[in-house]
Tab-separated table of C-alpha atoms in Angstrom:
chain	number	residue	atom	x	y	z
C	1	GLY	CA	-40.706	-41.923	-5.403
C	2	ASP	CA	-42.621	-42.851	-2.296
C	3	SER	CA	-44.453	-39.994	-0.589
C	4	VAL	CA	-47.067	-39.105	2.008
C	5	THR	CA	-49.557	-36.261	1.765
C	6	GLN	CA	-51.477	-34.974	4.765
C	7	MET	CA	-54.183	-32.389	5.017
C	8	GLU	CA	-52.865	-28.988	5.943
C	9	GLY	CA	-53.493	-27.578	9.345
C	10	PRO	CA	-54.184	-26.230	11.714
C	11	VAL	CA	-57.378	-28.123	12.285
C	12	THR	CA	-59.457	-26.465	14.997
C	13	LEU	CA	-62.332	-28.320	16.631
C	14	SER	CA	-64.466	-28.040	19.719
C	15	GLU	CA	-64.240	-30.634	22.447
C	16	GLU	CA	-66.290	-33.790	21.728
C	17	ALA	CA	-66.299	-33.150	17.984
C	18	PHE	CA	-65.518	-35.863	15.449
C	19	LEU	CA	-62.016	-35.783	14.011
C	20	THR	CA	-60.698	-36.815	10.622
C	21	ILE	CA	-57.160	-36.069	9.463
C	22	ASN	CA	-56.618	-37.208	5.900
C	23	CYS	CA	-53.492	-39.032	4.801
C	24	THR	CA	-52.783	-40.476	1.369
C	25	TYR	CA	-49.656	-42.148	0.136
C	26	THR	CA	-47.773	-43.104	-2.990
C	27	ALA	CA	-45.617	-46.200	-2.844
C	28	THR	CA	-44.241	-48.682	-5.335
C	29	GLY	CA	-44.715	-51.656	-3.030
C	30	TYR	CA	-46.710	-52.529	0.064
C	31	PRO	CA	-45.675	-50.261	2.901
C	32	SER	CA	-46.513	-50.299	6.563
C	33	LEU	CA	-48.358	-47.160	7.652
C	34	PHE	CA	-48.044	-45.200	10.865
C	35	TRP	CA	-49.469	-42.262	12.752
C	36	TYR	CA	-47.167	-40.465	15.161
C	37	VAL	CA	-48.215	-37.760	17.619
C	38	GLN	CA	-46.093	-34.904	18.957
C	39	TYR	CA	-47.448	-33.104	22.005
C	40	PRO	CA	-46.186	-29.558	22.642
C	41	GLY	CA	-42.539	-29.523	23.651
C	42	GLU	CA	-42.142	-33.276	23.372
C	43	GLY	CA	-40.743	-35.873	20.995
C	44	LEU	CA	-42.706	-38.072	18.622
C	45	GLN	CA	-44.658	-41.034	19.914
C	46	LEU	CA	-46.096	-43.863	17.885
C	47	LEU	CA	-49.880	-43.545	18.011
C	48	LEU	CA	-50.963	-46.472	15.846
C	49	LYS	CA	-49.914	-48.532	12.870
C	50	ALA	CA	-51.148	-50.930	10.210
C	51	THR	CA	-48.892	-53.305	8.339
C	52	LYS	CA	-51.132	-54.642	5.556
C	53	ALA	CA	-54.195	-53.739	3.556
C	54	ASP	CA	-57.508	-53.601	5.487
C	55	ASP	CA	-55.720	-53.627	8.834
C	56	LYS	CA	-57.131	-51.190	11.372
C	57	GLY	CA	-54.769	-49.597	13.860
C	58	SER	CA	-56.208	-48.173	17.052
C	59	ASN	CA	-54.993	-46.525	20.234
C	60	LYS	CA	-56.342	-43.979	22.749
C	61	GLY	CA	-59.656	-43.784	20.882
C	62	PHE	CA	-57.960	-43.040	17.552
C	63	GLU	CA	-58.392	-45.330	14.569
C	64	ALA	CA	-57.030	-45.574	11.047
C	65	THR	CA	-57.695	-48.195	8.360
C	66	TYR	CA	-55.162	-49.141	5.693
C	67	ARG	CA	-57.049	-48.700	2.419
C	68	LYS	CA	-55.040	-50.036	-0.472
C	69	GLU	CA	-57.688	-49.212	-3.096
C	70	THR	CA	-57.640	-45.521	-2.206
C	71	THR	CA	-54.024	-45.472	-0.918
C	72	SER	CA	-55.221	-43.806	2.260
C	73	PHE	CA	-54.747	-44.056	6.012
C	74	HIS	CA	-57.050	-41.427	7.480
C	75	LEU	CA	-56.931	-40.807	11.230
C	76	GLU	CA	-60.278	-40.631	13.050
C	77	LYS	CA	-61.550	-40.122	16.560
C	78	GLY	CA	-65.158	-40.019	17.606
C	79	SER	CA	-64.920	-37.439	20.390
C	80	VAL	CA	-61.809	-35.323	20.805
C	81	GLN	CA	-60.556	-33.818	24.032
C	82	VAL	CA	-58.465	-30.757	24.758
C	83	SER	CA	-55.608	-33.111	25.641
C	84	ASP	CA	-55.567	-34.353	22.021
C	85	SER	CA	-54.148	-31.016	20.892
C	86	ALA	CA	-50.885	-31.918	19.191
C	87	VAL	CA	-49.222	-32.321	15.821
C	88	TYR	CA	-50.029	-35.567	14.026
C	89	PHE	CA	-47.681	-37.100	11.460
C	90	CYS	CA	-48.570	-39.775	8.945
C	91	ALA	CA	-45.702	-41.926	7.686
C	92	LEU	CA	-44.973	-44.984	5.586
C	93	LEU	CA	-42.192	-47.522	5.847
C	94	MET	CA	-41.000	-49.797	3.090
C	95	ASP	CA	-39.245	-53.067	3.758
C	96	SER	CA	-36.684	-52.190	1.106
C	97	ASN	CA	-34.789	-49.611	3.160
C	98	TYR	CA	-36.582	-49.241	6.518
C	99	GLN	CA	-36.658	-45.463	6.237
C	100	LEU	CA	-39.818	-43.695	7.275
C	101	ILE	CA	-41.293	-41.353	4.681
C	102	TRP	CA	-43.033	-38.533	6.549
C	103	GLY	CA	-46.002	-36.354	5.881
C	104	ALA	CA	-45.644	-32.672	6.753
C	105	GLY	CA	-47.705	-32.979	9.927
C	106	THR	CA	-51.125	-31.615	10.840
C	107	LYS	CA	-51.568	-29.404	13.877
C	108	LEU	CA	-54.745	-30.146	15.807
C	109	ILE	CA	-56.199	-27.569	18.183
C	110	ILE	CA	-59.096	-28.568	20.418
C	111	LYS	CA	-61.015	-25.775	22.132
C	112	PRO	CA	-62.986	-26.384	25.334
B	1	ASN	CA	-36.228	-50.012	29.679
B	2	ALA	CA	-34.901	-46.552	28.765
B	3	GLY	CA	-35.476	-46.718	24.986
B	4	VAL	CA	-33.657	-43.871	23.207
B	5	THR	CA	-31.819	-41.379	25.400
B	6	GLN	CA	-30.614	-38.014	24.144
B	7	THR	CA	-28.362	-35.556	25.915
B	8	PRO	CA	-28.298	-32.666	26.476
B	9	LYS	CA	-31.934	-31.535	26.425
B	10	PHE	CA	-31.043	-27.904	25.839
B	11	ARG	CA	-27.931	-26.101	24.640
B	12	ILE	CA	-26.955	-22.625	23.537
B	13	LEU	CA	-23.908	-22.363	21.295
B	14	LYS	CA	-22.046	-19.392	19.937
B	15	ILE	CA	-21.386	-19.158	16.212
B	16	GLY	CA	-18.329	-21.212	15.312
B	17	GLN	CA	-18.399	-23.418	18.398
B	18	SER	CA	-18.570	-27.188	18.193
B	19	MET	CA	-20.557	-29.749	20.114
B	20	THR	CA	-21.682	-33.349	20.107
B	21	LEU	CA	-25.260	-34.431	20.629
B	22	GLN	CA	-25.373	-37.810	22.279
B	23	CYS	CA	-27.832	-40.593	21.472
B	24	THR	CA	-27.962	-44.039	23.071
B	25	GLN	CA	-30.473	-46.838	22.666
B	26	ASP	CA	-30.778	-50.013	24.726
B	27	MET	CA	-33.103	-51.990	22.445
B	28	ASN	CA	-30.355	-53.544	20.295
B	29	HIS	CA	-31.786	-51.839	17.223
B	30	ASN	CA	-29.671	-51.995	14.082
B	31	TYR	CA	-30.965	-48.783	12.568
B	32	MET	CA	-30.479	-45.322	13.998
B	33	TYR	CA	-31.395	-41.881	12.660
B	34	TRP	CA	-30.860	-38.194	13.296
B	35	TYR	CA	-33.561	-35.704	12.390
B	36	ARG	CA	-33.921	-31.986	12.784
B	37	GLN	CA	-37.230	-30.210	13.217
B	38	ASP	CA	-37.424	-26.493	12.595
B	39	PRO	CA	-40.249	-24.502	14.235
B	40	GLY	CA	-43.641	-25.410	12.797
B	41	MET	CA	-42.091	-27.788	10.330
B	42	GLY	CA	-41.806	-31.506	9.788
B	43	LEU	CA	-38.786	-33.754	10.189
B	44	LYS	CA	-35.724	-33.699	7.986
B	45	LEU	CA	-33.297	-36.605	7.998
B	46	ILE	CA	-29.690	-35.592	8.639
B	47	TYR	CA	-27.845	-38.921	8.819
B	48	TYR	CA	-28.698	-42.536	9.422
B	49	SER	CA	-26.919	-45.767	10.206
B	50	VAL	CA	-27.861	-49.359	9.419
B	51	GLY	CA	-25.375	-50.827	11.872
B	52	ALA	CA	-22.112	-50.317	13.700
B	53	GLY	CA	-19.469	-48.871	11.396
B	54	ILE	CA	-21.963	-47.886	8.686
B	55	THR	CA	-23.389	-44.397	8.225
B	56	ASP	CA	-25.001	-42.555	5.354
B	57	LYS	CA	-26.238	-39.074	4.514
B	58	GLY	CA	-29.854	-38.090	4.671
B	59	GLU	CA	-31.610	-35.083	3.217
B	60	VAL	CA	-29.698	-32.306	5.071
B	61	PRO	CA	-26.219	-33.548	6.084
B	62	ASN	CA	-24.192	-30.371	5.513
B	63	GLY	CA	-22.578	-29.036	8.679
B	64	TYR	CA	-22.915	-32.326	10.558
B	65	ASN	CA	-20.957	-35.520	11.075
B	66	VAL	CA	-21.811	-38.826	12.704
B	67	SER	CA	-20.105	-42.002	13.802
B	68	ARG	CA	-21.400	-45.403	14.850
B	69	SER	CA	-18.736	-47.340	16.696
B	70	THR	CA	-21.231	-49.434	18.683
B	71	THR	CA	-24.794	-50.631	18.179
B	72	GLU	CA	-25.950	-48.515	21.112
B	73	ASP	CA	-24.446	-45.095	20.364
B	74	PHE	CA	-24.946	-42.695	17.469
B	75	PRO	CA	-23.515	-39.246	18.279
B	76	LEU	CA	-24.089	-36.233	16.040
B	77	ARG	CA	-21.263	-33.706	15.726
B	78	LEU	CA	-21.614	-30.038	14.813
B	79	GLU	CA	-18.173	-28.684	13.935
B	80	LEU	CA	-18.749	-24.969	13.251
B	81	ALA	CA	-22.131	-23.967	14.564
B	82	ALA	CA	-24.189	-21.573	12.464
B	83	PRO	CA	-27.515	-19.822	13.238
B	84	SER	CA	-29.151	-21.980	10.541
B	85	GLN	CA	-28.531	-24.992	12.782
B	86	THR	CA	-30.870	-23.637	15.457
B	87	SER	CA	-33.423	-26.417	15.670
B	88	VAL	CA	-34.699	-29.324	17.702
B	89	TYR	CA	-32.785	-32.521	17.051
B	90	PHE	CA	-34.321	-35.955	17.413
B	91	CYS	CA	-32.580	-39.289	17.449
B	92	ALA	CA	-34.524	-42.446	16.626
B	93	SER	CA	-33.888	-46.146	16.283
B	94	SER	CA	-35.612	-49.124	14.708
B	95	PRO	CA	-35.143	-52.836	14.098
B	96	PRO	CA	-34.620	-54.000	10.477
B	97	THR	CA	-38.289	-54.625	9.829
B	98	GLU	CA	-41.133	-52.559	8.457
B	99	LEU	CA	-43.472	-53.733	11.196
B	100	TYR	CA	-42.631	-51.541	14.181
B	101	GLY	CA	-41.726	-48.032	13.129
B	102	TYR	CA	-39.228	-45.928	15.023
B	103	THR	CA	-38.639	-45.164	18.698
B	104	PHE	CA	-37.717	-41.534	19.276
B	105	GLY	CA	-35.691	-39.777	21.903
B	106	SER	CA	-37.107	-36.718	23.656
B	107	GLY	CA	-35.006	-34.289	21.636
B	108	THR	CA	-32.260	-31.695	22.040
B	109	ARG	CA	-33.214	-28.047	21.627
B	110	LEU	CA	-30.200	-26.213	20.180
B	111	THR	CA	-29.895	-22.459	19.784
B	112	VAL	CA	-26.943	-20.923	17.945
B	113	VAL	CA	-26.368	-17.235	18.685
């Protein structure tokens, strides 16, 4: 079945470091791909999305490119801040049932 | 534009008590979902609904019930609370398209003692 695999956390970085959180997927069709962020004590917020191959989603300095050839949607940011500390979830959505398939989440810790 | 509203935000229940977690959305979304998130874990789907009058089980439905009498409301009922139901509960909604993802409520933190 369809699935999403994220790199395990926690990922600990210093402020201004470069961030990559890996996400790969398995899907029988052509899903839309999403990154959600959950700040401590809060609900999930949509961070960015891409709905077709080669699309790049971006928001708040984060970027992710929908790579069909490698079935990946890695999250990147050039210079992280302490305020980026959160849990990041990768997810895919098929048009067959509109149910998000979730990765396990990756906790990001940014140290000043 | 309120989005998805969940009440209450916090609740402590005794074992065997019952309660209803409320969820309302004002975006006219067809699809609504209930998830639970245990500490340090990801999301598990409890129930979902594709429209008024239609509900279906997710991954972890045992101990819960839902109803969907209107497009806006999707309450989650716990009949006999157990310590294993201590969790944070999130409601979400989406339109019937793969293009937009879900909108989440802010969650209900439930403790069963």
